[in-house]
CSV table of C-alpha atoms in Angstrom, one decimal:
chain,number,residue,atom,x,y,z
N,65,MET,CA,-287.0,-82.7,26.1
N,66,PRO,CA,-285.6,-84.7,29.0
N,67,ASN,CA,-284.4,-87.6,26.4
N,68,SER,CA,-282.9,-84.9,24.1
N,69,ASN,CA,-280.9,-83.7,27.1
N,70,ALA,CA,-279.8,-87.0,27.6
N,71,LYS,CA,-278.6,-87.7,24.3
N,72,LEU,CA,-276.7,-84.3,24.2
N,73,HIS,CA,-274.7,-85.2,27.5
N,74,SER,CA,-274.5,-88.9,25.9
N,75,ASN,CA,-273.0,-87.2,22.8
N,76,HIS,CA,-270.7,-85.1,24.7
N,77,ARG,CA,-269.0,-87.9,26.8
N,78,GLY,CA,-268.4,-89.8,23.8
N,79,GLY,CA,-266.9,-86.9,22.0
N,80,ARG,CA,-264.3,-86.5,25.2
N,81,GLU,CA,-263.8,-90.3,25.2
N,82,ALA,CA,-263.0,-90.1,21.3
N,83,SER,CA,-260.5,-87.0,21.8
N,84,ARG,CA,-258.7,-88.8,25.0
N,85,ARG,CA,-258.4,-91.8,22.7
N,86,GLU,CA,-257.1,-89.6,19.9
N,87,LEU,CA,-254.5,-87.7,22.3
N,88,VAL,CA,-253.5,-91.1,23.6
N,89,SER,CA,-252.8,-92.7,20.6
N,90,ARG,CA,-250.8,-89.5,18.9
N,91,SER,CA,-248.9,-89.6,22.2
N,92,LEU,CA,-247.8,-92.9,22.0
N,93,GLN,CA,-246.7,-92.6,18.4
N,94,SER,CA,-244.8,-89.6,19.1
N,95,ALA,CA,-243.2,-91.6,22.4
N,96,GLN,CA,-241.9,-94.0,20.0
N,97,HIS,CA,-240.6,-91.6,17.4
N,98,CYS,CA,-238.5,-89.8,19.9
N,99,LEU,CA,-237.4,-93.6,21.2
N,100,GLU,CA,-236.1,-93.9,17.6
N,101,ASN,CA,-234.3,-90.8,17.7
N,102,GLN,CA,-233.0,-91.3,21.4
N,103,ASP,CA,-234.8,-88.0,22.7
N,104,TYR,CA,-235.4,-89.8,25.7
N,105,GLY,CA,-236.7,-86.4,27.7
N,106,THR,CA,-239.7,-85.9,25.4
N,107,ALA,CA,-240.1,-89.6,25.0
N,108,TYR,CA,-240.7,-89.9,28.8
N,109,ALA,CA,-243.0,-86.5,28.8
N,110,HIS,CA,-245.2,-88.2,26.4
N,111,TYR,CA,-245.5,-91.3,28.5
N,112,LEU,CA,-246.5,-89.8,31.6
N,113,LEU,CA,-249.3,-88.1,29.3
N,114,VAL,CA,-250.3,-91.5,28.0
N,115,LEU,CA,-250.3,-93.1,31.7
N,116,ASN,CA,-252.1,-89.9,33.6
N,117,LEU,CA,-254.9,-90.0,30.6
N,118,ALA,CA,-255.0,-93.9,30.0
N,119,PRO,CA,-254.3,-95.8,33.5
N,120,GLU,CA,-255.4,-98.7,31.7
N,121,LEU,CA,-252.6,-98.8,29.6
N,122,LYS,CA,-250.1,-99.3,32.8
N,123,ALA,CA,-249.4,-102.8,32.0
N,124,THR,CA,-249.1,-102.6,28.5
N,125,VAL,CA,-246.4,-100.0,28.4
N,126,LYS,CA,-244.5,-100.5,31.5
N,127,GLU,CA,-241.4,-102.0,30.1
N,128,THR,CA,-241.1,-99.2,27.6
N,129,PHE,CA,-241.6,-96.7,30.0
N,130,GLN,CA,-238.9,-98.0,32.4
N,131,PHE,CA,-236.6,-98.2,29.6
N,132,THR,CA,-237.3,-94.4,28.9
N,133,LEU,CA,-237.0,-93.4,32.5
N,134,PHE,CA,-233.5,-95.1,33.0
N,135,LYS,CA,-232.2,-93.4,29.5
N,136,TRP,CA,-233.5,-90.0,30.6
N,137,ALA,CA,-232.2,-90.3,34.2
N,138,GLU,CA,-228.9,-91.4,32.8
N,139,GLU,CA,-228.8,-88.2,30.9
N,140,LEU,CA,-230.1,-86.3,33.6
N,141,ASP,CA,-227.2,-87.4,36.0
N,142,SER,CA,-224.5,-86.8,33.5
N,143,LEU,CA,-226.1,-83.3,33.3
N,144,ALA,CA,-226.2,-83.1,37.1
N,145,ARG,CA,-229.7,-82.3,36.9
N,146,ILE,CA,-230.1,-83.8,40.0
N,147,GLN,CA,-233.6,-82.5,41.4
N,148,ASP,CA,-235.1,-83.4,37.9
N,149,LEU,CA,-233.8,-86.7,38.2
N,150,PHE,CA,-235.4,-87.2,41.6
N,151,ASN,CA,-238.7,-85.5,40.5
N,152,CYS,CA,-238.7,-88.2,37.6
N,153,TYR,CA,-238.3,-90.9,39.7
N,154,GLU,CA,-241.0,-89.8,42.2
N,155,GLN,CA,-243.3,-89.3,39.1
N,156,ALA,CA,-242.5,-92.8,38.3
N,157,LEU,CA,-243.1,-94.1,41.5
N,158,GLU,CA,-246.4,-92.6,42.0
N,159,LEU,CA,-247.5,-94.3,38.6
N,160,TYR,CA,-246.0,-97.5,39.7
N,161,PRO,CA,-245.6,-97.5,43.3
N,162,ASN,CA,-245.1,-101.3,43.6
N,163,ASP,CA,-242.6,-101.7,41.0
N,164,GLU,CA,-239.3,-103.2,42.4
N,165,VAL,CA,-236.9,-102.6,39.0
N,166,ILE,CA,-238.0,-98.5,39.5
N,167,CYS,CA,-237.2,-98.9,43.4
N,168,ASN,CA,-233.6,-100.7,42.7
N,169,SER,CA,-232.8,-98.1,40.2
N,170,MET,CA,-233.7,-95.3,42.3
N,171,GLY,CA,-231.6,-96.8,45.1
N,172,GLU,CA,-228.4,-97.2,42.6
N,173,HIS,CA,-228.8,-93.3,41.5
N,174,LEU,CA,-229.0,-92.5,45.2
N,175,PHE,CA,-226.1,-94.9,46.3
N,176,ARG,CA,-223.8,-93.2,43.9
N,177,MET,CA,-224.6,-89.9,45.0
N,178,GLY,CA,-223.5,-90.6,48.5
N,179,PHE,CA,-227.1,-91.2,50.2
N,180,ARG,CA,-226.7,-94.6,51.0
N,181,ASP,CA,-229.1,-94.5,54.0
N,182,GLU,CA,-231.7,-93.4,51.7
N,183,ALA,CA,-230.4,-96.0,48.8
N,184,ALA,CA,-230.9,-98.9,51.3
N,185,GLY,CA,-234.5,-97.7,52.1
N,186,TYR,CA,-235.4,-98.4,48.2
N,187,PHE,CA,-233.1,-101.4,47.8
N,188,HIS,CA,-235.0,-103.0,50.9
N,189,LYS,CA,-238.5,-102.1,49.5
N,190,ALA,CA,-237.8,-103.7,46.3
N,191,VAL,CA,-236.5,-107.0,47.9
N,192,LYS,CA,-239.7,-107.0,49.9
N,193,LEU,CA,-241.6,-106.2,46.7
N,194,ASN,CA,-239.6,-109.1,45.0
N,195,PRO,CA,-237.5,-111.5,47.3
N,196,ASP,CA,-235.9,-113.3,44.4
N,197,PHE,CA,-234.8,-110.2,42.7
N,198,ALA,CA,-231.2,-110.9,42.6
N,199,ASP,CA,-229.8,-107.1,41.7
N,200,ALA,CA,-231.7,-105.6,44.5
N,201,LYS,CA,-230.8,-108.0,47.2
N,202,GLU,CA,-226.9,-107.9,45.9
N,203,ASN,CA,-227.6,-103.9,46.4
N,204,PHE,CA,-229.2,-104.0,49.7
N,205,TYR,CA,-226.4,-106.1,51.1
N,206,ARG,CA,-223.8,-104.1,49.6
N,207,VAL,CA,-225.3,-100.5,51.1
N,208,ALA,CA,-225.7,-102.8,54.5
N,209,ASN,CA,-222.0,-103.2,54.3
N,210,TRP,CA,-221.7,-99.8,54.2
N,211,LEU,CA,-224.1,-98.5,56.8
N,212,VAL,CA,-224.1,-101.2,59.6
N,213,GLU,CA,-221.1,-100.8,61.8
N,214,ARG,CA,-218.7,-103.8,62.5
N,215,TRP,CA,-219.5,-103.5,66.2
N,216,HIS,CA,-222.8,-104.5,65.9
N,217,PHE,CA,-221.9,-108.1,65.0
N,218,ILE,CA,-219.4,-108.3,67.7
N,219,MET,CA,-222.1,-107.4,70.2
N,220,LEU,CA,-224.6,-109.5,69.1
N,221,ASN,CA,-222.3,-112.5,69.4
N,222,ASP,CA,-221.3,-111.6,72.8
N,223,ALA,CA,-223.4,-113.7,75.1
N,224,LYS,CA,-222.2,-112.5,78.2
N,225,ARG,CA,-222.6,-109.1,77.4
N,226,ASN,CA,-226.4,-109.9,75.9
N,227,LEU,CA,-227.1,-111.9,79.1
N,228,THR,CA,-226.1,-109.4,81.2
N,229,TYR,CA,-228.4,-106.8,79.5
N,230,LEU,CA,-231.0,-109.3,79.6
N,231,LYS,CA,-231.0,-109.9,83.3
N,232,ALA,CA,-230.8,-106.1,84.2
N,233,ILE,CA,-233.7,-105.5,81.8
N,234,GLU,CA,-235.9,-108.4,83.3
N,235,ASN,CA,-235.2,-106.9,86.9
N,236,ALA,CA,-236.2,-103.7,86.0
N,237,VAL,CA,-239.6,-104.8,84.9
N,238,HIS,CA,-239.9,-107.2,87.5
N,239,SER,CA,-239.6,-104.3,90.1
N,240,GLY,CA,-242.6,-102.5,88.2
N,241,SER,CA,-241.2,-100.8,84.8
N,242,ARG,CA,-244.0,-101.9,82.5
N,243,SER,CA,-243.3,-99.4,80.0
N,244,VAL,CA,-239.8,-99.4,78.1
N,245,LEU,CA,-238.2,-97.1,75.3
N,246,ASP,CA,-235.1,-98.4,73.8
N,247,ILE,CA,-232.9,-95.5,72.0
N,248,GLY,CA,-231.1,-96.5,69.1
N,249,THR,CA,-232.6,-99.8,68.9
N,250,GLY,CA,-230.3,-101.2,66.2
N,251,THR,CA,-231.4,-104.7,65.6
N,252,GLY,CA,-234.3,-104.5,68.3
N,253,ILE,CA,-232.5,-107.0,70.8
N,254,LEU,CA,-233.1,-105.1,74.1
N,255,SER,CA,-236.7,-104.1,73.0
N,256,MET,CA,-237.4,-107.9,72.4
N,257,PHE,CA,-235.4,-108.5,75.9
N,258,ALA,CA,-238.2,-106.1,77.5
N,259,LYS,CA,-241.4,-107.7,75.8
N,260,LYS,CA,-239.9,-111.3,76.8
N,261,ALA,CA,-239.4,-110.2,80.3
N,262,GLY,CA,-243.2,-109.0,80.6
N,263,ALA,CA,-243.0,-105.2,80.2
N,264,SER,CA,-246.6,-104.2,79.0
N,265,PHE,CA,-245.6,-101.5,76.4
N,266,VAL,CA,-242.5,-101.5,74.2
N,267,TYR,CA,-241.2,-98.7,72.2
N,268,ALA,CA,-238.1,-98.5,70.2
N,269,CYS,CA,-236.6,-95.4,68.1
N,270,GLU,CA,-233.9,-95.6,65.5
N,271,LEU,CA,-232.6,-92.7,63.1
N,272,SER,CA,-230.8,-95.1,60.6
N,273,LYS,CA,-233.5,-95.9,58.0
N,274,THR,CA,-231.1,-99.0,57.5
N,275,MET,CA,-231.1,-100.0,60.9
N,276,TYR,CA,-234.8,-99.3,61.3
N,277,GLU,CA,-236.0,-101.5,58.3
N,278,LEU,CA,-233.3,-104.2,59.8
N,279,ALA,CA,-235.1,-104.0,63.1
N,280,ARG,CA,-238.7,-104.2,61.6
N,281,ASP,CA,-237.5,-107.4,59.9
N,282,VAL,CA,-235.9,-109.0,63.2
N,283,VAL,CA,-238.9,-108.0,65.4
N,284,ALA,CA,-241.5,-109.6,62.6
N,285,ALA,CA,-239.1,-112.4,62.4
N,286,ASN,CA,-239.6,-112.9,66.3
N,287,ASN,CA,-243.3,-112.5,65.8
N,288,MET,CA,-243.4,-109.2,68.0
N,289,GLU,CA,-244.3,-106.7,65.2
N,290,ARG,CA,-247.8,-106.3,67.1
N,291,GLU,CA,-246.0,-105.7,70.4
N,292,ILE,CA,-243.0,-103.3,69.7
N,293,LYS,CA,-243.4,-100.2,68.4
N,294,LEU,CA,-240.7,-99.1,66.1
N,295,LEU,CA,-240.2,-95.4,65.2
N,296,HIS,CA,-238.1,-94.3,62.8
N,297,LEU,CA,-236.9,-91.0,64.8
N,298,LYS,CA,-234.2,-89.6,66.9
N,299,SER,CA,-235.2,-89.9,70.2
N,300,LEU,CA,-234.8,-85.8,70.9
N,301,ASP,CA,-237.6,-85.6,68.2
N,302,ILE,CA,-240.1,-88.1,70.1
N,303,GLU,CA,-243.3,-86.0,71.3
N,304,ILE,CA,-245.8,-87.2,73.5
N,305,PRO,CA,-248.6,-88.4,72.8
N,306,LYS,CA,-247.9,-87.9,69.3
N,307,ASP,CA,-245.6,-90.7,68.9
N,308,ILE,CA,-245.8,-92.6,72.2
N,309,PRO,CA,-248.8,-92.2,74.5
N,310,GLU,CA,-247.1,-91.2,78.0
N,311,ARG,CA,-243.9,-91.1,79.6
N,312,VAL,CA,-242.3,-94.4,80.2
N,313,SER,CA,-241.0,-96.3,83.3
N,314,LEU,CA,-237.3,-97.5,81.5
N,315,VAL,CA,-235.1,-96.1,79.2
N,316,VAL,CA,-233.0,-98.6,77.9
N,317,THR,CA,-229.9,-98.0,75.3
N,318,GLU,CA,-227.0,-100.0,74.0
N,319,THR,CA,-224.9,-97.0,72.6
N,320,VAL,CA,-222.1,-97.7,75.0
N,321,ASP,CA,-219.0,-97.4,73.0
N,322,ALA,CA,-216.6,-94.3,72.8
N,323,GLY,CA,-219.9,-92.4,71.7
N,324,LEU,CA,-221.3,-92.4,75.2
N,325,PHE,CA,-219.0,-89.3,75.9
N,326,GLY,CA,-220.1,-87.8,72.7
N,327,GLU,CA,-222.7,-84.9,72.7
N,328,GLY,CA,-225.2,-86.6,71.0
N,329,ILE,CA,-225.9,-89.5,73.3
N,330,VAL,CA,-225.6,-87.4,76.4
N,331,GLU,CA,-228.2,-85.1,74.8
N,332,SER,CA,-230.5,-88.0,74.3
N,333,LEU,CA,-230.1,-89.5,77.8
N,334,ILE,CA,-230.8,-85.9,79.3
N,335,HIS,CA,-233.9,-85.2,77.0
N,336,ALA,CA,-235.3,-89.0,77.9
N,337,TRP,CA,-235.0,-88.2,81.6
N,338,GLU,CA,-236.6,-84.8,81.5
N,339,HIS,CA,-239.3,-85.3,79.1
N,340,LEU,CA,-239.9,-89.0,78.3
N,341,LEU,CA,-239.1,-90.8,81.7
N,342,LEU,CA,-241.6,-90.9,84.4
N,343,GLN,CA,-240.5,-89.1,87.4
N,344,PRO,CA,-239.8,-90.6,90.9
N,345,LYS,CA,-242.4,-89.5,93.3
């Protein structure tokens, strides 16, 4: 009797496997037929079914799936079905999370729609996945030119200004400020000054996705990625102990331009004083 049950289960599994293979085969044929008739939406749906039923075919159908996705995305874009377009890319990236071509294409759609910071994130990921991907590198540099303010370059090349910040941070750290929060870190230069000065704990927040990714690269290039905690957050949204373990003893910021008198930076500094900075005893 046990042998009979085992045989029944084996036959059942074999039947299900045969049905799966048949469905996958039929769906692949249907997808190809739809492509021939330029019915990209239906072809895309068939490929989704195939890849979910037979993930072992990912490498085999990858290029054809990409072609189908891009053609269908063009149609959705022309029809202003923006949410459907994004949904398709999200589905594609779930199947191929490390595909630089899909990441780059997603970034191009976002850029055309005006979501430049989000686009930069996808271009940056594509370059990380494949540093030799010329299109992604060109796209990332192009969007960075939109997002990185010109005054960043002026400030970074202002040796006198940077030396003044460095000495001020060194004085504060040597006077006992062992934990530091850098608000609006930009390239991360002040955070690195704090760490080099001897601060035990350094945290840095940056709202811009592009600048946050840039700061990560700069910090990593200086071998400080394990010593400086970067947060892609607005300073007003930082919570203790969720984001940083405790109040810090020093807050630094380089947002000293006309924006100093703006509501945003004033609110940030007040919030830091009241919620993130150790109060004098």
